[in-house]
PDB file of C-alpha atoms and ligand atoms in Angstrom:
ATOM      1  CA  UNK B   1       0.000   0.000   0.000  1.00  0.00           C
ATOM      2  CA  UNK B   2       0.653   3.807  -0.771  1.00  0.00           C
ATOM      3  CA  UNK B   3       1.180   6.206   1.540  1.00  0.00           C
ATOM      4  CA  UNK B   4      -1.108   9.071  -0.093  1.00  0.00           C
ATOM      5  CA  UNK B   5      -2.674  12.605   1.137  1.00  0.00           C
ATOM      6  CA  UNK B   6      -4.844  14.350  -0.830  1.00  0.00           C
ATOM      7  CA  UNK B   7      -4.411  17.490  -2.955  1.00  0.00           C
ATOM      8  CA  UNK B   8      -7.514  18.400  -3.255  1.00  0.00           C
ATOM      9  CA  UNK B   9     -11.198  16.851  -3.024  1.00  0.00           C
ATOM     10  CA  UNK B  10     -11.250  16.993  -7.067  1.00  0.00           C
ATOM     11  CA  UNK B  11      -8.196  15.713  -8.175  1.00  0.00           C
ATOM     12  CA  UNK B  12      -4.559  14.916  -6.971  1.00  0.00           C
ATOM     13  CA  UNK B  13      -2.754  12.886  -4.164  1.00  0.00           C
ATOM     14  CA  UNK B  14       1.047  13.072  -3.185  1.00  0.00           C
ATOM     15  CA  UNK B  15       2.650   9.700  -2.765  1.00  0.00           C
ATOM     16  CA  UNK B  16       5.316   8.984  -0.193  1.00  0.00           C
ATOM     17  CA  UNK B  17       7.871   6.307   0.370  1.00  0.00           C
ATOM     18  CA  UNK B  18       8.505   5.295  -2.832  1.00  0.00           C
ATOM     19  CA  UNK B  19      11.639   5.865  -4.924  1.00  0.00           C
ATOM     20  CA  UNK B  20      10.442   6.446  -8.695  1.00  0.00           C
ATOM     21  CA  UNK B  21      14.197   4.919 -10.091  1.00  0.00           C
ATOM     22  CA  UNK B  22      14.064   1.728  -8.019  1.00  0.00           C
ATOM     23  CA  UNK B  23      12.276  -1.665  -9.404  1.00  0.00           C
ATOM     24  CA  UNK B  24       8.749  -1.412  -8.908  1.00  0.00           C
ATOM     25  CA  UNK B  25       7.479  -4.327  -7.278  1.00  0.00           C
ATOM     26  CA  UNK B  26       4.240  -5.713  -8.939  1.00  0.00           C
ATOM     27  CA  UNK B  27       2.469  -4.401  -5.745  1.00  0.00           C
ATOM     28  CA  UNK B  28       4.322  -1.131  -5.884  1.00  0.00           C
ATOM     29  CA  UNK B  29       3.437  -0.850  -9.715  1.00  0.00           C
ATOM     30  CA  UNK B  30      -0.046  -1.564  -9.365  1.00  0.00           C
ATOM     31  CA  UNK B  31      -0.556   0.539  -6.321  1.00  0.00           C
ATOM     32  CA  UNK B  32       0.784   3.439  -8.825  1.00  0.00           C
ATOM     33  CA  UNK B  33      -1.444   2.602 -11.589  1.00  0.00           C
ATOM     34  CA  UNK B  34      -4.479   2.371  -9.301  1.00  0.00           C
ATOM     35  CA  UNK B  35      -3.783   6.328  -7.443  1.00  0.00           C
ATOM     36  CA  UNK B  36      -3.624   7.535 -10.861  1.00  0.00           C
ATOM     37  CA  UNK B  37      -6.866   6.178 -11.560  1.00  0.00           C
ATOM     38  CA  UNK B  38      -8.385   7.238  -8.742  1.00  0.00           C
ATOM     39  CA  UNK B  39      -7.034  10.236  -8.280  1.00  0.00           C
ATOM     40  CA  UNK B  40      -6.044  11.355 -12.151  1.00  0.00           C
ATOM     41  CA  UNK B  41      -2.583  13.115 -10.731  1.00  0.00           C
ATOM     42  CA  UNK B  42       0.010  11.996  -8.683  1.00  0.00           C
ATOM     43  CA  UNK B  43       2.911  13.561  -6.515  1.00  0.00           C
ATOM     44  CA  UNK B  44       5.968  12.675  -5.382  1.00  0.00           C
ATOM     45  CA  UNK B  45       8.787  14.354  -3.598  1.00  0.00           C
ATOM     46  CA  UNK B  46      13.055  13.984  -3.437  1.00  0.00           C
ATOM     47  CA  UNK B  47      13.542  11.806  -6.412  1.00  0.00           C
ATOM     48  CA  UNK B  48      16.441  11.774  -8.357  1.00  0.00           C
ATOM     49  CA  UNK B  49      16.227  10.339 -11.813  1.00  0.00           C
ATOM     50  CA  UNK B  50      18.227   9.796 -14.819  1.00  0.00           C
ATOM     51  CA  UNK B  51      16.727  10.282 -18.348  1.00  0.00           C
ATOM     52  CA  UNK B  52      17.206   6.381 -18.427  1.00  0.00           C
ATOM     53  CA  UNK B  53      15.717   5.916 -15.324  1.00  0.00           C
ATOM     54  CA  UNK B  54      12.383   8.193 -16.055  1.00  0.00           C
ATOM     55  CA  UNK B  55      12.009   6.333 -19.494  1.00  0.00           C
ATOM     56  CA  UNK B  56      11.823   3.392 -17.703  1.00  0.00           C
ATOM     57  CA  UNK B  57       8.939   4.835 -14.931  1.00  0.00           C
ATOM     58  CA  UNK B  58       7.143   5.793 -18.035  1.00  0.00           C
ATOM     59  CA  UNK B  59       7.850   2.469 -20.216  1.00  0.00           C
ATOM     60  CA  UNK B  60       6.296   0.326 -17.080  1.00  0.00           C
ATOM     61  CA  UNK B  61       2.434   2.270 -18.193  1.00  0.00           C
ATOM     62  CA  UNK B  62       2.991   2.350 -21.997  1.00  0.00           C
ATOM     63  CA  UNK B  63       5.057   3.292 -24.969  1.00  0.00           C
ATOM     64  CA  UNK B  64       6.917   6.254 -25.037  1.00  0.00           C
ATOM     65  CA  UNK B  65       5.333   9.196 -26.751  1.00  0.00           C
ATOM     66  CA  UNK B  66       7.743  11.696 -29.114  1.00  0.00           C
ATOM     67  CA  UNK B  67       6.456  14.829 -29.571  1.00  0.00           C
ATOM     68  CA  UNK B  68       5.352  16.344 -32.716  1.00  0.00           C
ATOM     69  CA  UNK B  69       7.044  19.617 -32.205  1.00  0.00           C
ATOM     70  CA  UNK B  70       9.065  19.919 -28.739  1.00  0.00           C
ATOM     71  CA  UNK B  71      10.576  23.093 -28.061  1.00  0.00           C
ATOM     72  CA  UNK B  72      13.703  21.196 -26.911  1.00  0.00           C
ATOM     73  CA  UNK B  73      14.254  17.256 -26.056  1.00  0.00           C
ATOM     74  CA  UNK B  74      17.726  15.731 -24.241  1.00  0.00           C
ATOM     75  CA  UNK B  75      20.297  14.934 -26.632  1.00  0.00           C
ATOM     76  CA  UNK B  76      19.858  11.019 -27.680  1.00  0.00           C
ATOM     77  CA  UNK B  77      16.774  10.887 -25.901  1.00  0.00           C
ATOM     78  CA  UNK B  78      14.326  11.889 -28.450  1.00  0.00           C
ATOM     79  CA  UNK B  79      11.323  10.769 -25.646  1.00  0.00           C
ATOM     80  CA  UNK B  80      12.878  13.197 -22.723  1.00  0.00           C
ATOM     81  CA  UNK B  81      11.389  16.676 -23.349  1.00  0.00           C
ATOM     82  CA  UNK B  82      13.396  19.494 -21.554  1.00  0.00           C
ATOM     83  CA  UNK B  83      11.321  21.944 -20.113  1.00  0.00           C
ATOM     84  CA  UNK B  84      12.757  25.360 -19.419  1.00  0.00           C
ATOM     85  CA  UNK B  85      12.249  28.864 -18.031  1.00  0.00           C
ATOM     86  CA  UNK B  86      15.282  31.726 -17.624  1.00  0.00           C
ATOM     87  CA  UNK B  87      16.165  35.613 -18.028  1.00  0.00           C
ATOM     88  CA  UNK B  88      16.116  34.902 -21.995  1.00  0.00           C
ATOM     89  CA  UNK B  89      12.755  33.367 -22.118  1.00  0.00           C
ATOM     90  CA  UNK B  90      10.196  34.776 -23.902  1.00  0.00           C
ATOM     91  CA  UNK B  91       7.409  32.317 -23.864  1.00  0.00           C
ATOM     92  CA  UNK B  92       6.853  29.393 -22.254  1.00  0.00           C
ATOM     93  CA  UNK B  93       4.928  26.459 -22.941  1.00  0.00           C
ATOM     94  CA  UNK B  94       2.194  25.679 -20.841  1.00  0.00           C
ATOM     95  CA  UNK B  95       0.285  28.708 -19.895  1.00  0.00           C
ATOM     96  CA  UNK B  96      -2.915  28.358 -21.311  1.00  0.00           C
ATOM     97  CA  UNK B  97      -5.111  25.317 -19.869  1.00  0.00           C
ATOM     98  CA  UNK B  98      -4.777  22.204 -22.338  1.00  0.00           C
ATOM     99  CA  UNK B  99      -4.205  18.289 -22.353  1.00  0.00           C
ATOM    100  CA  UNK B 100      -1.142  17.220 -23.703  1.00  0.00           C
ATOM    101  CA  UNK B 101      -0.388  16.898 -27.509  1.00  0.00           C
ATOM    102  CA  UNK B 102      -4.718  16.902 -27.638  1.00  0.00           C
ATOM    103  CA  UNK B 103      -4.130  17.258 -31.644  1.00  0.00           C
ATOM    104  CA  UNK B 104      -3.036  13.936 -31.875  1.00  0.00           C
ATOM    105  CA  UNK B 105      -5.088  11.508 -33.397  1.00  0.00           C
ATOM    106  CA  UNK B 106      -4.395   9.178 -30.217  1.00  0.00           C
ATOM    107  CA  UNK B 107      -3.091  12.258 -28.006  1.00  0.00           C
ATOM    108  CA  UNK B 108      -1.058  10.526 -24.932  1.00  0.00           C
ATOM    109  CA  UNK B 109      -2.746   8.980 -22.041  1.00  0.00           C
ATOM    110  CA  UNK B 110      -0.217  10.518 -19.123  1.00  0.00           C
ATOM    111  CA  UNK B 111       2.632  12.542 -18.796  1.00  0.00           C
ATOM    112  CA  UNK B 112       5.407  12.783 -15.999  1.00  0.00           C
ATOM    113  CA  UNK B 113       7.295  15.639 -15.487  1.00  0.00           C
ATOM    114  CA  UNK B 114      10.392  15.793 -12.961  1.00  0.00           C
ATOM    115  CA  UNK B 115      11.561  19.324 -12.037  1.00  0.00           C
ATOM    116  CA  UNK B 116      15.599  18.928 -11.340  1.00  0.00           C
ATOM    117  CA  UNK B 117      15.631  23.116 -10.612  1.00  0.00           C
ATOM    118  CA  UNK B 118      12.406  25.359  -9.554  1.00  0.00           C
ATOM    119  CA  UNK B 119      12.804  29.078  -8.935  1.00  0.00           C
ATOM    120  CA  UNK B 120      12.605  30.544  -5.183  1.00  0.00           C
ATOM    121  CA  UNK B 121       9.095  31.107  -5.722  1.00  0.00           C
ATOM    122  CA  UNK B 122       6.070  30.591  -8.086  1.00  0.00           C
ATOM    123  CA  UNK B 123       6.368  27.942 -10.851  1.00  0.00           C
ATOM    124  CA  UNK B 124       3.601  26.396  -9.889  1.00  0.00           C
ATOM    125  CA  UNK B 125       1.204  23.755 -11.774  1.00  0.00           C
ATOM    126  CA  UNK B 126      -2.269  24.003 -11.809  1.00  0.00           C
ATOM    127  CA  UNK B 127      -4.335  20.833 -12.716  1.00  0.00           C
ATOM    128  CA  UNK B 128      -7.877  20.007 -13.300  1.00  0.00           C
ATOM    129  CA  UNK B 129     -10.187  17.014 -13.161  1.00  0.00           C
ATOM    130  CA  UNK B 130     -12.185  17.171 -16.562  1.00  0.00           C
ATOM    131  CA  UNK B 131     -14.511  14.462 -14.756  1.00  0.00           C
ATOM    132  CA  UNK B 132     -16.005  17.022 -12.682  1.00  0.00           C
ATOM    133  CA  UNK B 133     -16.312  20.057 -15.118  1.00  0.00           C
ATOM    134  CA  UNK B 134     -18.047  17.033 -17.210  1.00  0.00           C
ATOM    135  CA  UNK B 135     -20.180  16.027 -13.654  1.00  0.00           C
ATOM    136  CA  UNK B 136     -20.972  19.751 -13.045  1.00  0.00           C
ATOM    137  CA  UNK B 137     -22.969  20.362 -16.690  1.00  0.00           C
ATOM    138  CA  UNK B 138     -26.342  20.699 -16.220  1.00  0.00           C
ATOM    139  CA  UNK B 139     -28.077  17.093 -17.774  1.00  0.00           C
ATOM    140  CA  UNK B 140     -29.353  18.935 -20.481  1.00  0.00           C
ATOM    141  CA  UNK B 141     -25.946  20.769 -21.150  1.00  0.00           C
ATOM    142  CA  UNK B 142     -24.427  16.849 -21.261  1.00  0.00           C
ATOM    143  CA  UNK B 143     -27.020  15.427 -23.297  1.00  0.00           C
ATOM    144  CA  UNK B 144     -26.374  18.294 -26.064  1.00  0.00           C
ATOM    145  CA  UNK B 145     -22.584  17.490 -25.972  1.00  0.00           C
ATOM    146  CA  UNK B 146     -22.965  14.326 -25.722  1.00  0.00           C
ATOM    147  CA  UNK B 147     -22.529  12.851 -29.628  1.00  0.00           C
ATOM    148  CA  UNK B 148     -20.613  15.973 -30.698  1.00  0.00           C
ATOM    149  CA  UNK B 149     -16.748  15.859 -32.189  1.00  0.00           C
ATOM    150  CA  UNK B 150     -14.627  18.960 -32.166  1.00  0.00           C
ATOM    151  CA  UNK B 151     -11.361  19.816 -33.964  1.00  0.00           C
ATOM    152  CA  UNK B 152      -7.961  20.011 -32.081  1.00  0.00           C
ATOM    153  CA  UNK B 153      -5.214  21.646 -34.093  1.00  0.00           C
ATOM    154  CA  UNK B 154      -1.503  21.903 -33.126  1.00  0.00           C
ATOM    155  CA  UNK B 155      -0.403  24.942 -35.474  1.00  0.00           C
ATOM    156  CA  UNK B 156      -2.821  26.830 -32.943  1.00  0.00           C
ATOM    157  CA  UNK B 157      -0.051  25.996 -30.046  1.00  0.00           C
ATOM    158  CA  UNK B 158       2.414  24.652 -31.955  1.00  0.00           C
ATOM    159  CA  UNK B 159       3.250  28.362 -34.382  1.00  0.00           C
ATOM    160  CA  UNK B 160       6.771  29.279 -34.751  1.00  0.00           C
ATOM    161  CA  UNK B 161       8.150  25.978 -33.763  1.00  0.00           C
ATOM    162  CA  UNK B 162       8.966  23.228 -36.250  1.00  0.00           C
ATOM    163  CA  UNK B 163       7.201  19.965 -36.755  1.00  0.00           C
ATOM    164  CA  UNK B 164       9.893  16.838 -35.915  1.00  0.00           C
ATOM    165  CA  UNK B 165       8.591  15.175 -39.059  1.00  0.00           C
ATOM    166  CA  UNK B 166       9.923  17.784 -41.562  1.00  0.00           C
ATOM    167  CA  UNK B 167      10.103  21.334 -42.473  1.00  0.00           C
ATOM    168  CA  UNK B 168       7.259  20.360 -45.113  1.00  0.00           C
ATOM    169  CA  UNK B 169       5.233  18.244 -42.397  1.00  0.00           C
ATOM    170  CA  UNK B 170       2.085  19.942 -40.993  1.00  0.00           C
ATOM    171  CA  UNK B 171       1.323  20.181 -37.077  1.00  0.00           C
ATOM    172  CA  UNK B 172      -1.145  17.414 -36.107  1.00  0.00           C
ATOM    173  CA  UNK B 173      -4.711  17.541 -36.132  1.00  0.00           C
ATOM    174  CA  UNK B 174      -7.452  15.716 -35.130  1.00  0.00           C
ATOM    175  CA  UNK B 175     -11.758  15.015 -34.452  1.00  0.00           C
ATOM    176  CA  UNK B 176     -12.216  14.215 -31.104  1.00  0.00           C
ATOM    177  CA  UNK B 177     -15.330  13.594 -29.097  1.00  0.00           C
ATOM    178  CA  UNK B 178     -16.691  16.509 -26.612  1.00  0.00           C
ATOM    179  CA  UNK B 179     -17.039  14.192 -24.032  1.00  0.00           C
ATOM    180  CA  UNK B 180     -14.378  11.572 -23.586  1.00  0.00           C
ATOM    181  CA  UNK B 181     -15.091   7.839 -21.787  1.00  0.00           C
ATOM    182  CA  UNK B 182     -12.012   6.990 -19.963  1.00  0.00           C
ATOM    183  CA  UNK B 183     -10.969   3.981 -21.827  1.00  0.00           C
ATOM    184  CA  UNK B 184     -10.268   2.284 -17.924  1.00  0.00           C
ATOM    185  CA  UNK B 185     -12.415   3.273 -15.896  1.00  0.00           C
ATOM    186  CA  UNK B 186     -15.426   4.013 -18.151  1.00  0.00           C
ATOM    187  CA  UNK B 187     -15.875   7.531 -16.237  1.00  0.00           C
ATOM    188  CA  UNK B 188     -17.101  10.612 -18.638  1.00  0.00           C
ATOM    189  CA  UNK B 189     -14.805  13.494 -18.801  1.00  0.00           C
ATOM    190  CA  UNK B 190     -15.055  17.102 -20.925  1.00  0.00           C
ATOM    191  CA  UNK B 191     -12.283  16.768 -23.940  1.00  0.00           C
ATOM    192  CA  UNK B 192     -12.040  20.308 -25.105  1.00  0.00           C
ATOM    193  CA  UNK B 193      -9.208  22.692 -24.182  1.00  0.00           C
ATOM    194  CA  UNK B 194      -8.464  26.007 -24.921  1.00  0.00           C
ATOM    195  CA  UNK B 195      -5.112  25.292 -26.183  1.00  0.00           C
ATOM    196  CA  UNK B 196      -5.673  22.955 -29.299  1.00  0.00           C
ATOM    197  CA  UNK B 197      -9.860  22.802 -29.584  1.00  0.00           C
ATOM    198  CA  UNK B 198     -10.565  25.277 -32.242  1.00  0.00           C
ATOM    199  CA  UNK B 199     -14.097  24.040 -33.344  1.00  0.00           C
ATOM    200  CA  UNK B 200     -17.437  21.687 -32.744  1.00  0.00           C
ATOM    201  CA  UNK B 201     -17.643  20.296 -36.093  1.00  0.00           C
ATOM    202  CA  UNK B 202     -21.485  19.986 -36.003  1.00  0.00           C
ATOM    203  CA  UNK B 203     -22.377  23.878 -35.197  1.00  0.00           C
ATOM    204  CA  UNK B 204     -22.190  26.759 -37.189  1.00  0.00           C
ATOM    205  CA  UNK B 205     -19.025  28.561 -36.384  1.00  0.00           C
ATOM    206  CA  UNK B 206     -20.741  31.125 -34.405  1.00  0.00           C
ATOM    207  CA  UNK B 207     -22.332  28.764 -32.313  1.00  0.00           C
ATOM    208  CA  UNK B 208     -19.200  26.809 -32.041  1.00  0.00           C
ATOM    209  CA  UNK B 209     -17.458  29.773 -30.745  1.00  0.00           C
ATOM    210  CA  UNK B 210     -19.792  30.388 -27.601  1.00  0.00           C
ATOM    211  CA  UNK B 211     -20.440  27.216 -26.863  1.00  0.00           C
ATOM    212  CA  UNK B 212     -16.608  26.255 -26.556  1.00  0.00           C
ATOM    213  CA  UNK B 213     -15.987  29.710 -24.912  1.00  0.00           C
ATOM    214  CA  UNK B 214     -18.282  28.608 -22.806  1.00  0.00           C
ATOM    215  CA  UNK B 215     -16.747  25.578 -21.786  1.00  0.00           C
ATOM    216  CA  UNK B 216     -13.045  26.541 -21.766  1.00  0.00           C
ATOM    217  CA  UNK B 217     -14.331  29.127 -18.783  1.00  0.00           C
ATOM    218  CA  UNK B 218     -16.163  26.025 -17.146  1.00  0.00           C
ATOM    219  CA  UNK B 219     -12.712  24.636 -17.220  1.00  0.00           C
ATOM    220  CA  UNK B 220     -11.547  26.924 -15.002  1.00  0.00           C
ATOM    221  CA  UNK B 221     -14.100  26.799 -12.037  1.00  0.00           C
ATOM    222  CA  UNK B 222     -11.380  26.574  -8.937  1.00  0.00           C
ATOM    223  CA  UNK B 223     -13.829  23.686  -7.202  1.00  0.00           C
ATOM    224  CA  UNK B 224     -12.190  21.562 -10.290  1.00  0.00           C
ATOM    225  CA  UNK B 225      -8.614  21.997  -9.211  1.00  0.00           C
ATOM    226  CA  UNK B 226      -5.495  21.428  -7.966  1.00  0.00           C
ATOM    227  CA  UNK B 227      -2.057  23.505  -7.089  1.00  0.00           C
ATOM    228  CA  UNK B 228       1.009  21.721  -7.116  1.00  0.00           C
ATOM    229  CA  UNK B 229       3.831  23.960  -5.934  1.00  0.00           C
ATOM    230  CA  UNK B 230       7.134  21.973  -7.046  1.00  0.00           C
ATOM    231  CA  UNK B 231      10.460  21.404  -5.044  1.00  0.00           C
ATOM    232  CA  UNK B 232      13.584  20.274  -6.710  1.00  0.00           C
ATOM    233  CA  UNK B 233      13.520  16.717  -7.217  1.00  0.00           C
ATOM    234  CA  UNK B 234       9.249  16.518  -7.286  1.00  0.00           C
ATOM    235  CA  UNK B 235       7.418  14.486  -9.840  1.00  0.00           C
ATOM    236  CA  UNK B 236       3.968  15.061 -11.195  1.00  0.00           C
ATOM    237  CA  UNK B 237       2.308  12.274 -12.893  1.00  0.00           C
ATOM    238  CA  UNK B 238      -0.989  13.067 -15.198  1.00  0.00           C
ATOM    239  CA  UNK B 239      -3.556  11.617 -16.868  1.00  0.00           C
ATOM    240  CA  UNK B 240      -4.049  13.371 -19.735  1.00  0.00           C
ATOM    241  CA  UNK B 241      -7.803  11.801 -20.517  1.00  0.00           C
ATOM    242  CA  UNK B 242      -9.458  13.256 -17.903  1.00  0.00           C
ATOM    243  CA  UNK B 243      -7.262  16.098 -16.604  1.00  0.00           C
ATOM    244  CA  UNK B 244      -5.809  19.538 -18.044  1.00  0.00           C
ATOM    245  CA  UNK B 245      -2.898  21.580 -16.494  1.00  0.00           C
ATOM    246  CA  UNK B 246      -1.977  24.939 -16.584  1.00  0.00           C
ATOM    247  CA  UNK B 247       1.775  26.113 -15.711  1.00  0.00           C
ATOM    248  CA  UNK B 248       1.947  29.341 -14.090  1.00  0.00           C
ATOM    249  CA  UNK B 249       5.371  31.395 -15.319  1.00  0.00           C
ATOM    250  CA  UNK B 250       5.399  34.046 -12.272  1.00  0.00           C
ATOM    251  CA  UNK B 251       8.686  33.472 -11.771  1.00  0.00           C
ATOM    252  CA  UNK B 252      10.489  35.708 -14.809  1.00  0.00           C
ATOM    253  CA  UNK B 253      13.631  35.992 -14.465  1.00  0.00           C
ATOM    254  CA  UNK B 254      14.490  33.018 -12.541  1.00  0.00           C
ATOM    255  CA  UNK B 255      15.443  29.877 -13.789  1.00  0.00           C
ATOM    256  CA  UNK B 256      13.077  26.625 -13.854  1.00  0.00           C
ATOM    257  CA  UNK B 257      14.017  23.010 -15.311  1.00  0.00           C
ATOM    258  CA  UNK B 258      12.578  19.798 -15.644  1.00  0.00           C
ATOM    259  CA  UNK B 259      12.253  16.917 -17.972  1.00  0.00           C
ATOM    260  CA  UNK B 260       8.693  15.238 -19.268  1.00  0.00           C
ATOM    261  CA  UNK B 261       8.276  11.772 -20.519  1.00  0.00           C
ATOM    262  CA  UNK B 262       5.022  11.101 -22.308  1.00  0.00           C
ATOM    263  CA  UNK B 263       3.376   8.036 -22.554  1.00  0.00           C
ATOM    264  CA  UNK B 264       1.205   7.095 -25.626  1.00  0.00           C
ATOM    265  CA  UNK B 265      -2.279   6.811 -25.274  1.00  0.00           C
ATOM    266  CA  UNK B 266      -5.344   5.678 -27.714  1.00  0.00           C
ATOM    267  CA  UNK B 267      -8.064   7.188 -29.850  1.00  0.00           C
ATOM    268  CA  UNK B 268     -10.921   8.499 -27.723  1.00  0.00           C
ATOM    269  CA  UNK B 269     -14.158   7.847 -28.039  1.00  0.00           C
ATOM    270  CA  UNK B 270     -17.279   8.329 -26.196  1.00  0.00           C
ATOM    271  CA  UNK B 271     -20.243   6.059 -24.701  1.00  0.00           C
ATOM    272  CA  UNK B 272     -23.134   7.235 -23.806  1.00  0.00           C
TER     273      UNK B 272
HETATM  274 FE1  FE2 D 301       1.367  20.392 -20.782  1.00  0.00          FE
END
């Protein structure tokens, strides 16, 4: 068994006495696998990983996911994204609420980020359970979503960087349904995100553009969310199907750094 304490009563536990580079025990992994599930994000404090040794974490829950268009990845691991933040930044990625890589036609089920540096203060990650902004929609707000696709399209996020695949290569894009069913545990969850949704193929583009506005401010209700406020050496671990994050970048001009492995996920699909 865990040793877990809750984040929040929406989403998020942080997990103690458990070193993320040792070998899991079959226990141990399935203990993992079942917070997550329960609990969509996971926490843990004073690791100390290796590239090598958070591929492997990751490889234990799936493939490894490569990104279509990383601002920067660790050299000869193409799967290790490097996340950073200093006095020459000008953007970061992050800052606007989304679900990982949702453009992809199977966008990744998880992520795990490790944060090797984190500025004196601020930094911090925001996350939200898309199960309740889904559970909070009025029945008759769920029943109209309920059927409808929308388009999620990287060169919305993705602008000015270029796609791994080729300079000619477009950013990915892809029709997913409104409202997701978690492919393991069958729970309904709201699949749009400000970041990559840019339209609900089945309404008028007028009526597309409220009704999503609508929704990406639903998003944002507090009473769906988490704060994770990072310490060198912490580890967040997301489920991208029925959670979106936000990264806060409060902290100009001082320096933040972490590493992400993503793990690859499936097409989603929705029953009623
Ligand atoms: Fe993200």
């Amino acid at each position: 068994m865990l040793s877990i304490k809750r984040s929040s009563p929406a989403l998020g536990v942080e997990v103690e006495g458990i070193d993320l580079a040792s070998q899991l025990t079959p226990d141990q992994f399935e203990a993992i696998r079942t917070a997550l599930l329960e609990n969509q994000v996971l926490f843990f404090r004073d690791q100390v990983l290796t590239p090598d040794e958070q591929k492997a974490f990751g490889l234990k829950f799936g493939k490894l996911h490569i990104h279509p268009a990383p601002l920067g990845v660790l050299q000869r691991h193409p799967e290790v994204i490097v996340i950073k933040a200093d006095e020459t930044s000008s953007r970061i990625a992050g800052e606007t609420w989304h679900s990982d890589v949702s453009c992809d036609a199977e966008p990744p089920m998880a992520s795990i980020l490790y944060l090797a540096e984190v500025p004196p203060i601020g930094g911090d990650t925001l996350f939200a359970s898309m199960y309740a902004a889904h559970d909070a929609l009025s029945d008759s707000m769920r029943r109209f979503l309920s059927g409808l696709t929308a388009i999620h399209d990287g060169s919305r996020n993705y602008e000015g960087r270029r796609p791994v695949s080729g300079p000619d290569h477009e950013f990915p894009r892809a029709e997913h349904p409104v409202i997701r069913t978690h492919p393991e545990t069958g729970r309904n969850s709201l699949f749009v995100n400000r970041m990559f949704t840019t339209r609900i193929v089945q309404l008028s583009e007028h009526e597309s553009g409220t009704i999503l506005e609508m929704l990406f401010r639903h998003v944002e209700n507090p009473a769906f969310q988490c704060r994770f406020a990072w310490k060198p050496g912490s580890v967040a671990f997301w489920d991208n199907r029925c959670t979106q994050h936000l990264a806060l970048w409060d902290y100009f001009p001082h320096r933040r750094l972490g590493y992400r492995v993503t793990i690859c996920g499936d097409q989603p699909f929705y029953r009623p």
